Each structure stands twice: as structure tokens, then as C-alpha cells.
Short mmCIF file of C-alpha atoms in Angstrom, two decimals:
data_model
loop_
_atom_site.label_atom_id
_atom_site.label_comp_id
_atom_site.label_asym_id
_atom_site.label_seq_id
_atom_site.Cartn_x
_atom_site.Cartn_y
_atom_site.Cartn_z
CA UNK I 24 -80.46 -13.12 176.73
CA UNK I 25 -82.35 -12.46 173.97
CA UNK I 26 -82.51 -14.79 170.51
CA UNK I 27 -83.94 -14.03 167.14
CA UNK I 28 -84.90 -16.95 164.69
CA UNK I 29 -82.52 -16.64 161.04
CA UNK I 30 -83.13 -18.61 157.95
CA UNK I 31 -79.95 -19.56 156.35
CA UNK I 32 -80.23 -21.41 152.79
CA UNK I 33 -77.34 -23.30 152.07
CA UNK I 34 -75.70 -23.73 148.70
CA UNK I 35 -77.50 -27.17 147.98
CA UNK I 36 -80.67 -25.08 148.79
CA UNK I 37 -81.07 -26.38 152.23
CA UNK I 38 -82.73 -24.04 154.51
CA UNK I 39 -81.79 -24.10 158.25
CA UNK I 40 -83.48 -22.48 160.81
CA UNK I 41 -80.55 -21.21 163.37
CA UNK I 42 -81.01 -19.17 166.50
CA UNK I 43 -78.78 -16.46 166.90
CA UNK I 44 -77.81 -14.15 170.28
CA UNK I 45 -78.17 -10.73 170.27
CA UNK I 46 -76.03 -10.34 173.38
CA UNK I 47 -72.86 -11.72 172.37
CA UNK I 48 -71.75 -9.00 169.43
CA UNK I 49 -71.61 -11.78 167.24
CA UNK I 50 -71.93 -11.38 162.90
CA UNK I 51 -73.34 -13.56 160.73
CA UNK I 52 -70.30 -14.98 159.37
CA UNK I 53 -69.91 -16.00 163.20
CA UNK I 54 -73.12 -17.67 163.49
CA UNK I 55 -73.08 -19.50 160.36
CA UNK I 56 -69.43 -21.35 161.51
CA UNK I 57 -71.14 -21.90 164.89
CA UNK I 58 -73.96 -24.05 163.05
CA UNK I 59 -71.10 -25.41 161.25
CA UNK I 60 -72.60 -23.98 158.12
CA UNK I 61 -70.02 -23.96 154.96
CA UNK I 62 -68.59 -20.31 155.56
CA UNK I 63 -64.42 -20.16 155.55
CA UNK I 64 -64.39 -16.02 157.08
CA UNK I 65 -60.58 -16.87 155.90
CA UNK I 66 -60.11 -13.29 156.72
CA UNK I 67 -61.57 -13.39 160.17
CA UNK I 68 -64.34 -10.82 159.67
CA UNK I 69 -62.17 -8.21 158.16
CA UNK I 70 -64.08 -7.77 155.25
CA UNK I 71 -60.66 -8.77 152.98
CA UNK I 72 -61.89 -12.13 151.54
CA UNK I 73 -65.60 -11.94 150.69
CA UNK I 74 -65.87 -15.53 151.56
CA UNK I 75 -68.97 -15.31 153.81
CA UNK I 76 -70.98 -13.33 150.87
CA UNK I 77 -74.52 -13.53 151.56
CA UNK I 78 -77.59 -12.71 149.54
CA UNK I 79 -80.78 -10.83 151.89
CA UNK I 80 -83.48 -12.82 150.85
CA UNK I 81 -86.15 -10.92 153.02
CA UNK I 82 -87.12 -7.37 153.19
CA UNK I 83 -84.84 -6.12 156.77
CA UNK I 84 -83.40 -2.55 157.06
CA UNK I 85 -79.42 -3.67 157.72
CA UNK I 86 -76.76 -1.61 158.52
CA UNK I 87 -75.62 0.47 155.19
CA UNK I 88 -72.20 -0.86 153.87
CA UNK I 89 -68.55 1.03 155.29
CA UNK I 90 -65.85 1.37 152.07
CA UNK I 91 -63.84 -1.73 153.09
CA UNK I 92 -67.31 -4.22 152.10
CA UNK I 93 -68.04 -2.14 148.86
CA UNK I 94 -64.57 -2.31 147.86
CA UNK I 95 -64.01 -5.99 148.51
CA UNK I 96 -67.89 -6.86 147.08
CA UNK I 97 -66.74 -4.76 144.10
CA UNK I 98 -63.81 -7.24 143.51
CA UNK I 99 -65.94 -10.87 145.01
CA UNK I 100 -67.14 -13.30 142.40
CA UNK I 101 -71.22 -14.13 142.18
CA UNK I 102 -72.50 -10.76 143.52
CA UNK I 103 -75.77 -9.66 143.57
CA UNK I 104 -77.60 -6.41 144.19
CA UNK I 105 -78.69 -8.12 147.30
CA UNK I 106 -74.97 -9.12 148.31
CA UNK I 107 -73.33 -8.75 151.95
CA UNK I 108 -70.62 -9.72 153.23
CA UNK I 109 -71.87 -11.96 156.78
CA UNK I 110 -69.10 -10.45 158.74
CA UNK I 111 -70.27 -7.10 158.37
CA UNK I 112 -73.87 -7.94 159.79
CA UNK I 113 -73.89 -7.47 163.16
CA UNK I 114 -76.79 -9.32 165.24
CA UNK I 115 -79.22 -7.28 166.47
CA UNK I 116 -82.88 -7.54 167.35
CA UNK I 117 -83.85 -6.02 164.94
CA UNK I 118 -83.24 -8.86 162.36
CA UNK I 119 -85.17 -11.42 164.09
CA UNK I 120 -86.41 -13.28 161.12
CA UNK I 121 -83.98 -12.53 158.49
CA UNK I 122 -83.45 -15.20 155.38
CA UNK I 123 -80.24 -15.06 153.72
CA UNK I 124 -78.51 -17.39 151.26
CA UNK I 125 -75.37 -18.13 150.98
CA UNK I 126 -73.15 -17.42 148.16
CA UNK I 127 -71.78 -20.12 145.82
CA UNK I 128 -67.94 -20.53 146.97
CA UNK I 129 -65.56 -18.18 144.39
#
């Protein structure tokens, strides 16, 4: 089992230091409700609410963005050029170290 170390700041500006596994196909929306961070995923990770919007805060190479997350960012409330939607970021190794913030609620 491998973990990486994520950075998640909050919407009171917390930051919280989580440990995500890479071996369990898990998103970020996913690991933010795990740390019982305040993420609803009403949608379930459908990319259809845009209530697990993220900013990137650090410089990663993620996964480029399918129609359905462009679409529904194109609709969300408080985006960013930096914007994601958590349940479109898979967990890989390869983002050991990533900050994000998460977006103030719609």
C-alpha cells in the first residue's frame, strides 16, 4: 500500500495534512469526506453538482478535464482558472504532495 501526503485548506483557511491511498481508486472528493472535511459530492462523483470544487494550489500535472467537468465547472459558482471538480481527481502517486483548497459552498 502505498500513501502520498495532500494538503487540503479548508474554507476557514485551515490547512490539513491528510494521507491518501493510492491503491484503493479513490478521488479526492472521497478522501476529503473520509477526513470528514466539509465536501457534500451530493452527486456521488458524477461530476453533476460541482459541490466538491477545488482550487490546485501547487504546481502537479493532473489528469486534463472530460466534457461532463467543463460543462458542469462552466455552470458552478466561485470558479477559478485553477478550478476542479475533487471527484474527477483520481489518486495516484503521482500527486503525492498536492495542496488544494476548497471552494466556498455555492
Amino acid at each position: 500500500m502505498v500513501d502520498i501526503n495532500i494538503k487540503i485548506k479548508d474554507r476557514e483557511g485551515v490547512i490539513h495534512e491528510v494521507l491518501a491511498p493510492t491503491d484503493m481508486a479513490m478521488n479526492i472528493m472521497e478522501v476529503c469526506k473520509s477526513y470528514e472535511l466539509p465536501v457534500e459530492g451530493t452527486c456521488g462523483g458524477m461530476a453533476m453538482c460541482a459541490s466538491c470544487q477545488c482550487y490546485i494550489l501547487s504546481d502537479h500535472s493532473i489528469s486534463d478535464m472530460e466534457d461532463e467537468e467543463e460543462a458542469m465547472l462552466s455552470e458552478a459558482f466561485h470558479v477559478k482558472d485553477n478550478s476542479r471538480l475533487g471527484c474527477q481527481i483520481p489518486i495516484t502517486k503521482e500527486l503525492h504532495g498536492l495542496e488544494i483548497e476548497l471552494a466556498p459552498e455555492s
